[in-house]
Amino acid sequence: EIVMTQSPATLSVSPGERATLSCRASQSVSSNLAWYQQKPGQAPRLLIYGASTRATGIPARFSGSGSGTEFTLTISSLQSEDFAVYYCQQYNNWPMYSFGQGTKLEIK
Amino acid sequence: QVQLQESGPGLVKPSQTLSLTCTVSGGSISSGSYYWSWIRQPAGKGLEWIGRIYTSGSTNYNPSLKSRVTISVDTSKNQFSLKLSSVTAADTAVYYCAREGYYMDVWGKGTTVTVSS
């Protein structure tokens, strides 16, 4: 089983600033990594797939990078609607998936 | 565009079987090379993938749940379904259905299932 570890658990950032979220895999997942955003009471929303490709309709302030075991989601200038929980998910080990435990991005 | 909607009982007794259905609208469940997945999320916790089905009927399940899970598809109704047997309080969660092409690009809104007597 591939274990995905996200850090930090909670990140406090002011609106307009940059946020950097990390995701680490216990073994290489190549670029087979996705990021999701989840707001309270809502389903997750796909942000990034293939480690760096934005999903349809996702603003350019969201960017993903990394490969192998280390990945980063960067939000360049935080808007009020960006405060949420973010999950990474590996699909390199298909048909088995695993998600990270999430990073809560909160307003500082 | 494609939309998904979960339906089913919100309350299930311990040891019974949880049954949920996901209805696909705005497109055919049989079109494209997509799988159809179930994911759950206990309150305040992270996401757990339960399993998936292809329209051919082939399935994959999370090994931790495999002995209790059955996912089926009804292409004539544009639906797929989840059955989870012998439920306990630990199965209390929001259950989501999702369209999957390795990553989940379309999600239902989720339905809360509580296991309690």
PDB file of C-alpha atoms in Angstrom:
ATOM      1  CA  GLU A   1       0.000   0.000   0.000  1.00  0.00           C
ATOM      2  CA  ILE A   2       1.231   3.475  -0.866  1.00  0.00           C
ATOM      3  CA  VAL A   3       0.862   5.877   2.048  1.00  0.00           C
ATOM      4  CA  MET A   4       0.328   9.551   1.239  1.00  0.00           C
ATOM      5  CA  THR A   5       1.391  12.049   3.894  1.00  0.00           C
ATOM      6  CA  GLN A   6       0.350  15.690   3.692  1.00  0.00           C
ATOM      7  CA  SER A   7       1.934  18.572   5.550  1.00  0.00           C
ATOM      8  CA  PRO A   8       1.215  20.660   7.397  1.00  0.00           C
ATOM      9  CA  ALA A   9      -2.069  19.455   8.864  1.00  0.00           C
ATOM     10  CA  THR A  10      -3.203  23.064   9.159  1.00  0.00           C
ATOM     11  CA  LEU A  11      -1.820  26.087   7.323  1.00  0.00           C
ATOM     12  CA  SER A  12      -2.708  29.643   8.310  1.00  0.00           C
ATOM     13  CA  VAL A  13      -2.216  32.213   5.558  1.00  0.00           C
ATOM     14  CA  SER A  14      -3.496  35.731   4.964  1.00  0.00           C
ATOM     15  CA  PRO A  15      -5.608  36.561   1.916  1.00  0.00           C
ATOM     16  CA  GLY A  16      -3.463  37.682  -0.980  1.00  0.00           C
ATOM     17  CA  GLU A  17      -0.467  35.692   0.175  1.00  0.00           C
ATOM     18  CA  ARG A  18       0.958  32.484  -1.285  1.00  0.00           C
ATOM     19  CA  ALA A  19       0.141  29.078   0.155  1.00  0.00           C
ATOM     20  CA  THR A  20       2.314  26.014  -0.329  1.00  0.00           C
ATOM     21  CA  LEU A  21       0.946  22.581   0.553  1.00  0.00           C
ATOM     22  CA  SER A  22       3.025  19.398   0.500  1.00  0.00           C
ATOM     23  CA  CYS A  23       2.255  15.775  -0.220  1.00  0.00           C
ATOM     24  CA  ARG A  24       4.721  12.924   0.121  1.00  0.00           C
ATOM     25  CA  ALA A  25       4.323   9.357  -1.123  1.00  0.00           C
ATOM     26  CA  SER A  26       5.851   6.366   0.648  1.00  0.00           C
ATOM     27  CA  GLN A  27       7.132   5.157  -2.737  1.00  0.00           C
ATOM     28  CA  SER A  28       7.316   6.658  -6.186  1.00  0.00           C
ATOM     29  CA  VAL A  29       3.990   7.418  -7.862  1.00  0.00           C
ATOM     30  CA  SER A  30       5.611   9.012 -10.920  1.00  0.00           C
ATOM     31  CA  SER A  31       3.331  11.926 -11.884  1.00  0.00           C
ATOM     32  CA  ASN A  32       0.146  10.026 -11.104  1.00  0.00           C
ATOM     33  CA  LEU A  33      -1.089  12.421  -8.472  1.00  0.00           C
ATOM     34  CA  ALA A  34      -4.224  14.509  -8.140  1.00  0.00           C
ATOM     35  CA  TRP A  35      -5.231  17.334  -5.820  1.00  0.00           C
ATOM     36  CA  TYR A  36      -8.744  18.030  -4.593  1.00  0.00           C
ATOM     37  CA  GLN A  37     -10.333  20.931  -2.754  1.00  0.00           C
ATOM     38  CA  GLN A  38     -13.151  20.349  -0.284  1.00  0.00           C
ATOM     39  CA  LYS A  39     -15.230  23.051   1.340  1.00  0.00           C
ATOM     40  CA  PRO A  40     -17.459  22.369   4.369  1.00  0.00           C
ATOM     41  CA  GLY A  41     -20.579  20.434   3.454  1.00  0.00           C
ATOM     42  CA  GLN A  42     -19.466  19.965  -0.154  1.00  0.00           C
ATOM     43  CA  ALA A  43     -17.996  17.157  -2.193  1.00  0.00           C
ATOM     44  CA  PRO A  44     -14.334  17.316  -3.151  1.00  0.00           C
ATOM     45  CA  ARG A  45     -13.525  19.127  -6.388  1.00  0.00           C
ATOM     46  CA  LEU A  46     -10.732  18.062  -8.708  1.00  0.00           C
ATOM     47  CA  LEU A  47      -8.075  20.769  -9.003  1.00  0.00           C
ATOM     48  CA  ILE A  48      -4.987  19.125 -10.468  1.00  0.00           C
ATOM     49  CA  TYR A  49      -4.205  15.804 -12.133  1.00  0.00           C
ATOM     50  CA  GLY A  50      -1.007  14.411 -13.568  1.00  0.00           C
ATOM     51  CA  ALA A  51       0.718  16.319 -10.746  1.00  0.00           C
ATOM     52  CA  SER A  52       0.605  19.614 -12.655  1.00  0.00           C
ATOM     53  CA  THR A  53      -2.355  19.809 -15.062  1.00  0.00           C
ATOM     54  CA  ARG A  54      -5.196  22.018 -13.959  1.00  0.00           C
ATOM     55  CA  ALA A  55      -8.675  20.534 -14.293  1.00  0.00           C
ATOM     56  CA  THR A  56     -11.285  22.306 -16.378  1.00  0.00           C
ATOM     57  CA  GLY A  57     -12.283  25.666 -14.945  1.00  0.00           C
ATOM     58  CA  ILE A  58      -9.602  25.801 -12.264  1.00  0.00           C
ATOM     59  CA  PRO A  59      -8.042  29.268 -11.918  1.00  0.00           C
ATOM     60  CA  ALA A  60      -4.419  29.770 -12.889  1.00  0.00           C
ATOM     61  CA  ARG A  61      -3.488  30.735  -9.330  1.00  0.00           C
ATOM     62  CA  PHE A  62      -3.559  26.995  -8.551  1.00  0.00           C
ATOM     63  CA  SER A  63      -0.458  25.118  -9.649  1.00  0.00           C
ATOM     64  CA  GLY A  64       0.943  21.699  -8.945  1.00  0.00           C
ATOM     65  CA  SER A  65       4.473  20.417  -9.169  1.00  0.00           C
ATOM     66  CA  GLY A  66       6.632  17.443  -8.311  1.00  0.00           C
ATOM     67  CA  SER A  67       7.123  13.836  -9.320  1.00  0.00           C
ATOM     68  CA  GLY A  68       8.193  10.605  -7.712  1.00  0.00           C
ATOM     69  CA  THR A  69       7.539  11.011  -3.999  1.00  0.00           C
ATOM     70  CA  GLU A  70       7.408  14.770  -3.400  1.00  0.00           C
ATOM     71  CA  PHE A  71       4.584  17.013  -4.582  1.00  0.00           C
ATOM     72  CA  THR A  72       3.486  20.579  -3.987  1.00  0.00           C
ATOM     73  CA  LEU A  73       0.253  22.472  -4.496  1.00  0.00           C
ATOM     74  CA  THR A  74       0.758  26.227  -4.663  1.00  0.00           C
ATOM     75  CA  ILE A  75      -1.948  28.851  -4.528  1.00  0.00           C
ATOM     76  CA  SER A  76      -0.294  32.047  -5.676  1.00  0.00           C
ATOM     77  CA  SER A  77      -2.573  34.701  -4.202  1.00  0.00           C
ATOM     78  CA  LEU A  78      -5.178  33.413  -1.794  1.00  0.00           C
ATOM     79  CA  GLN A  79      -8.769  34.433  -2.328  1.00  0.00           C
ATOM     80  CA  SER A  80     -11.447  34.081   0.341  1.00  0.00           C
ATOM     81  CA  GLU A  81     -12.997  31.140  -1.498  1.00  0.00           C
ATOM     82  CA  ASP A  82      -9.724  29.187  -1.380  1.00  0.00           C
ATOM     83  CA  PHE A  83      -9.869  28.484   2.344  1.00  0.00           C
ATOM     84  CA  ALA A  84     -10.767  24.816   2.476  1.00  0.00           C
ATOM     85  CA  VAL A  85      -9.298  21.365   3.004  1.00  0.00           C
ATOM     86  CA  TYR A  86      -7.001  20.013   0.309  1.00  0.00           C
ATOM     87  CA  TYR A  87      -6.338  16.337  -0.385  1.00  0.00           C
ATOM     88  CA  CYS A  88      -3.777  14.636  -2.568  1.00  0.00           C
ATOM     89  CA  GLN A  89      -4.479  11.257  -4.149  1.00  0.00           C
ATOM     90  CA  GLN A  90      -2.151   8.845  -5.904  1.00  0.00           C
ATOM     91  CA  TYR A  91      -3.374   6.671  -8.757  1.00  0.00           C
ATOM     92  CA  ASN A  92      -0.063   5.127  -9.765  1.00  0.00           C
ATOM     93  CA  ASN A  93      -0.964   1.977  -7.853  1.00  0.00           C
ATOM     94  CA  TRP A  94      -4.181   1.499  -9.874  1.00  0.00           C
ATOM     95  CA  PRO A  95      -6.510  -0.279  -9.275  1.00  0.00           C
ATOM     96  CA  MET A  96      -5.795   0.734  -5.690  1.00  0.00           C
ATOM     97  CA  TYR A  97      -5.963   4.376  -4.699  1.00  0.00           C
ATOM     98  CA  SER A  98      -4.882   6.211  -1.595  1.00  0.00           C
ATOM     99  CA  PHE A  99      -5.559   9.691  -0.339  1.00  0.00           C
ATOM    100  CA  GLY A 100      -3.553  11.905   1.956  1.00  0.00           C
ATOM    101  CA  GLN A 101      -5.116  12.877   5.264  1.00  0.00           C
ATOM    102  CA  GLY A 102      -5.681  16.456   4.122  1.00  0.00           C
ATOM    103  CA  THR A 103      -4.356  19.940   4.816  1.00  0.00           C
ATOM    104  CA  LYS A 104      -6.736  22.525   6.208  1.00  0.00           C
ATOM    105  CA  LEU A 105      -6.003  25.970   4.786  1.00  0.00           C
ATOM    106  CA  GLU A 106      -7.333  28.596   7.154  1.00  0.00           C
ATOM    107  CA  ILE A 107      -7.416  32.366   7.256  1.00  0.00           C
ATOM    108  CA  LYS A 108      -4.663  33.949   9.294  1.00  0.00           C
TER     109      LYS A 108
ATOM    110  CA  GLN B   1     -22.597  18.102 -18.244  1.00  0.00           C
ATOM    111  CA  VAL B   2     -22.582  14.836 -16.338  1.00  0.00           C
ATOM    112  CA  GLN B   3     -24.054  14.976 -12.844  1.00  0.00           C
ATOM    113  CA  LEU B   4     -24.218  12.314 -10.174  1.00  0.00           C
ATOM    114  CA  GLN B   5     -26.774  11.926  -7.386  1.00  0.00           C
ATOM    115  CA  GLU B   6     -26.621   9.482  -4.496  1.00  0.00           C
ATOM    116  CA  SER B   7     -29.781   8.078  -2.951  1.00  0.00           C
ATOM    117  CA  GLY B   8     -30.668   5.595  -0.245  1.00  0.00           C
ATOM    118  CA  PRO B   9     -31.572   5.238   3.412  1.00  0.00           C
ATOM    119  CA  GLY B  10     -29.912   7.658   5.795  1.00  0.00           C
ATOM    120  CA  LEU B  11     -30.179   5.285   8.737  1.00  0.00           C
ATOM    121  CA  VAL B  12     -29.112   1.646   8.825  1.00  0.00           C
ATOM    122  CA  LYS B  13     -29.165  -0.704  11.804  1.00  0.00           C
ATOM    123  CA  PRO B  14     -25.981  -2.455  12.942  1.00  0.00           C
ATOM    124  CA  SER B  15     -25.344  -5.811  11.242  1.00  0.00           C
ATOM    125  CA  GLN B  16     -27.646  -4.913   8.357  1.00  0.00           C
ATOM    126  CA  THR B  17     -26.733  -4.040   4.768  1.00  0.00           C
ATOM    127  CA  LEU B  18     -26.208  -0.492   3.592  1.00  0.00           C
ATOM    128  CA  SER B  19     -27.565   0.061   0.076  1.00  0.00           C
ATOM    129  CA  LEU B  20     -26.999   3.174  -2.010  1.00  0.00           C
ATOM    130  CA  THR B  21     -27.621   4.068  -5.633  1.00  0.00           C
ATOM    131  CA  CYS B  22     -25.912   6.660  -7.788  1.00  0.00           C
ATOM    132  CA  THR B  23     -27.897   8.050 -10.718  1.00  0.00           C
ATOM    133  CA  VAL B  24     -25.954   9.501 -13.621  1.00  0.00           C
ATOM    134  CA  SER B  25     -27.584  12.307 -15.579  1.00  0.00           C
ATOM    135  CA  GLY B  26     -26.437  14.468 -18.474  1.00  0.00           C
ATOM    136  CA  GLY B  27     -24.700  11.588 -20.194  1.00  0.00           C
ATOM    137  CA  SER B  28     -24.638   7.840 -20.603  1.00  0.00           C
ATOM    138  CA  ILE B  29     -22.922   5.741 -17.980  1.00  0.00           C
ATOM    139  CA  SER B  30     -21.696   3.579 -20.838  1.00  0.00           C
ATOM    140  CA  SER B  31     -20.019   6.328 -22.835  1.00  0.00           C
ATOM    141  CA  GLY B  32     -16.316   6.967 -22.618  1.00  0.00           C
ATOM    142  CA  SER B  33     -13.681   4.982 -20.818  1.00  0.00           C
ATOM    143  CA  TYR B  34     -14.805   5.797 -17.324  1.00  0.00           C
ATOM    144  CA  TYR B  35     -15.059   3.857 -14.144  1.00  0.00           C
ATOM    145  CA  TRP B  36     -17.668   4.619 -11.516  1.00  0.00           C
ATOM    146  CA  SER B  37     -16.534   4.776  -7.927  1.00  0.00           C
ATOM    147  CA  TRP B  38     -17.755   4.995  -4.358  1.00  0.00           C
ATOM    148  CA  ILE B  39     -15.806   6.961  -1.744  1.00  0.00           C
ATOM    149  CA  ARG B  40     -16.720   7.646   1.856  1.00  0.00           C
ATOM    150  CA  GLN B  41     -15.774  10.167   4.498  1.00  0.00           C
ATOM    151  CA  PRO B  42     -16.494   9.842   8.229  1.00  0.00           C
ATOM    152  CA  ALA B  43     -17.340  13.116   9.901  1.00  0.00           C
ATOM    153  CA  GLY B  44     -14.247  15.260  10.341  1.00  0.00           C
ATOM    154  CA  LYS B  45     -12.000  12.699   8.701  1.00  0.00           C
ATOM    155  CA  GLY B  46     -10.388  12.017   5.343  1.00  0.00           C
ATOM    156  CA  LEU B  47     -11.492  10.248   2.184  1.00  0.00           C
ATOM    157  CA  GLU B  48     -11.574   6.475   1.801  1.00  0.00           C
ATOM    158  CA  TRP B  49     -11.976   4.859  -1.607  1.00  0.00           C
ATOM    159  CA  ILE B  50     -14.430   1.944  -1.408  1.00  0.00           C
ATOM    160  CA  GLY B  51     -14.432   0.502  -4.892  1.00  0.00           C
ATOM    161  CA  ARG B  52     -15.287   0.947  -8.553  1.00  0.00           C
ATOM    162  CA  ILE B  53     -17.111  -0.645 -11.436  1.00  0.00           C
ATOM    163  CA  TYR B  54     -16.798  -0.483 -15.194  1.00  0.00           C
ATOM    164  CA  THR B  55     -19.867  -0.761 -17.362  1.00  0.00           C
ATOM    165  CA  SER B  56     -18.721  -4.224 -18.425  1.00  0.00           C
ATOM    166  CA  GLY B  57     -19.331  -5.215 -14.818  1.00  0.00           C
ATOM    167  CA  SER B  58     -15.705  -5.613 -13.791  1.00  0.00           C
ATOM    168  CA  THR B  59     -15.022  -4.367 -10.271  1.00  0.00           C
ATOM    169  CA  ASN B  60     -12.201  -3.465  -7.924  1.00  0.00           C
ATOM    170  CA  TYR B  61     -12.573  -3.098  -4.179  1.00  0.00           C
ATOM    171  CA  ASN B  62     -10.533  -1.667  -1.336  1.00  0.00           C
ATOM    172  CA  PRO B  63      -8.978  -4.744   0.319  1.00  0.00           C
ATOM    173  CA  SER B  64      -9.983  -3.428   3.746  1.00  0.00           C
ATOM    174  CA  LEU B  65     -13.669  -3.613   2.751  1.00  0.00           C
ATOM    175  CA  LYS B  66     -13.638  -6.261   0.049  1.00  0.00           C
ATOM    176  CA  SER B  67     -15.322  -8.993   2.073  1.00  0.00           C
ATOM    177  CA  ARG B  68     -18.357  -6.775   2.709  1.00  0.00           C
ATOM    178  CA  VAL B  69     -18.702  -4.706  -0.503  1.00  0.00           C
ATOM    179  CA  THR B  70     -20.605  -5.318  -3.695  1.00  0.00           C
ATOM    180  CA  ILE B  71     -20.847  -2.725  -6.475  1.00  0.00           C
ATOM    181  CA  SER B  72     -23.165  -3.298  -9.408  1.00  0.00           C
ATOM    182  CA  VAL B  73     -24.293  -1.368 -12.470  1.00  0.00           C
ATOM    183  CA  ASP B  74     -27.591  -1.033 -14.312  1.00  0.00           C
ATOM    184  CA  THR B  75     -26.843   0.588 -17.651  1.00  0.00           C
ATOM    185  CA  SER B  76     -30.518   0.632 -18.637  1.00  0.00           C
ATOM    186  CA  LYS B  77     -31.232   2.940 -15.701  1.00  0.00           C
ATOM    187  CA  ASN B  78     -27.915   4.818 -15.915  1.00  0.00           C
ATOM    188  CA  GLN B  79     -27.206   3.844 -12.329  1.00  0.00           C
ATOM    189  CA  PHE B  80     -24.641   2.051 -10.249  1.00  0.00           C
ATOM    190  CA  SER B  81     -25.076   0.817  -6.716  1.00  0.00           C
ATOM    191  CA  LEU B  82     -23.207   0.026  -3.516  1.00  0.00           C
ATOM    192  CA  LYS B  83     -24.000  -2.642  -0.966  1.00  0.00           C
ATOM    193  CA  LEU B  84     -22.026  -2.856   2.257  1.00  0.00           C
ATOM    194  CA  SER B  85     -22.949  -5.734   4.528  1.00  0.00           C
ATOM    195  CA  SER B  86     -22.640  -6.282   8.279  1.00  0.00           C
ATOM    196  CA  VAL B  87     -22.343  -2.588   9.011  1.00  0.00           C
ATOM    197  CA  THR B  88     -21.174  -1.161  12.317  1.00  0.00           C
ATOM    198  CA  ALA B  89     -20.946   2.348  13.722  1.00  0.00           C
ATOM    199  CA  ALA B  90     -17.559   2.635  12.011  1.00  0.00           C
ATOM    200  CA  ASP B  91     -19.382   2.673   8.666  1.00  0.00           C
ATOM    201  CA  THR B  92     -21.161   5.914   9.551  1.00  0.00           C
ATOM    202  CA  ALA B  93     -20.007   8.431   6.955  1.00  0.00           C
ATOM    203  CA  VAL B  94     -20.883  10.618   4.017  1.00  0.00           C
ATOM    204  CA  TYR B  95     -20.895   8.399   0.951  1.00  0.00           C
ATOM    205  CA  TYR B  96     -19.974   9.875  -2.425  1.00  0.00           C
ATOM    206  CA  CYS B  97     -20.227   8.459  -5.882  1.00  0.00           C
ATOM    207  CA  ALA B  98     -17.826   9.720  -8.526  1.00  0.00           C
ATOM    208  CA  ARG B  99     -16.820   9.353 -12.142  1.00  0.00           C
ATOM    209  CA  GLU B 100     -13.292   8.136 -12.448  1.00  0.00           C
ATOM    210  CA  GLY B 101     -10.682   8.128 -15.162  1.00  0.00           C
ATOM    211  CA  TYR B 102      -7.884   7.331 -12.674  1.00  0.00           C
ATOM    212  CA  TYR B 103      -8.763  10.525 -10.836  1.00  0.00           C
ATOM    213  CA  MET B 104     -12.288  11.565  -9.839  1.00  0.00           C
ATOM    214  CA  ASP B 105     -13.430  14.418 -12.021  1.00  0.00           C
ATOM    215  CA  VAL B 106     -17.160  14.427 -11.284  1.00  0.00           C
ATOM    216  CA  TRP B 107     -18.612  13.864  -7.823  1.00  0.00           C
ATOM    217  CA  GLY B 108     -22.068  13.544  -6.414  1.00  0.00           C
ATOM    218  CA  LYS B 109     -23.034  15.810  -3.543  1.00  0.00           C
ATOM    219  CA  GLY B 110     -22.840  12.953  -1.083  1.00  0.00           C
ATOM    220  CA  THR B 111     -25.328  11.290   1.221  1.00  0.00           C
ATOM    221  CA  THR B 112     -24.977  10.801   4.949  1.00  0.00           C
ATOM    222  CA  VAL B 113     -25.474   7.293   6.265  1.00  0.00           C
ATOM    223  CA  THR B 114     -25.693   6.712  10.000  1.00  0.00           C
ATOM    224  CA  VAL B 115     -25.425   3.238  11.486  1.00  0.00           C
ATOM    225  CA  SER B 116     -27.415   3.111  14.675  1.00  0.00           C
ATOM    226  CA  SER B 117     -30.077   1.038  16.331  1.00  0.00           C
TER     227      SER B 117
END
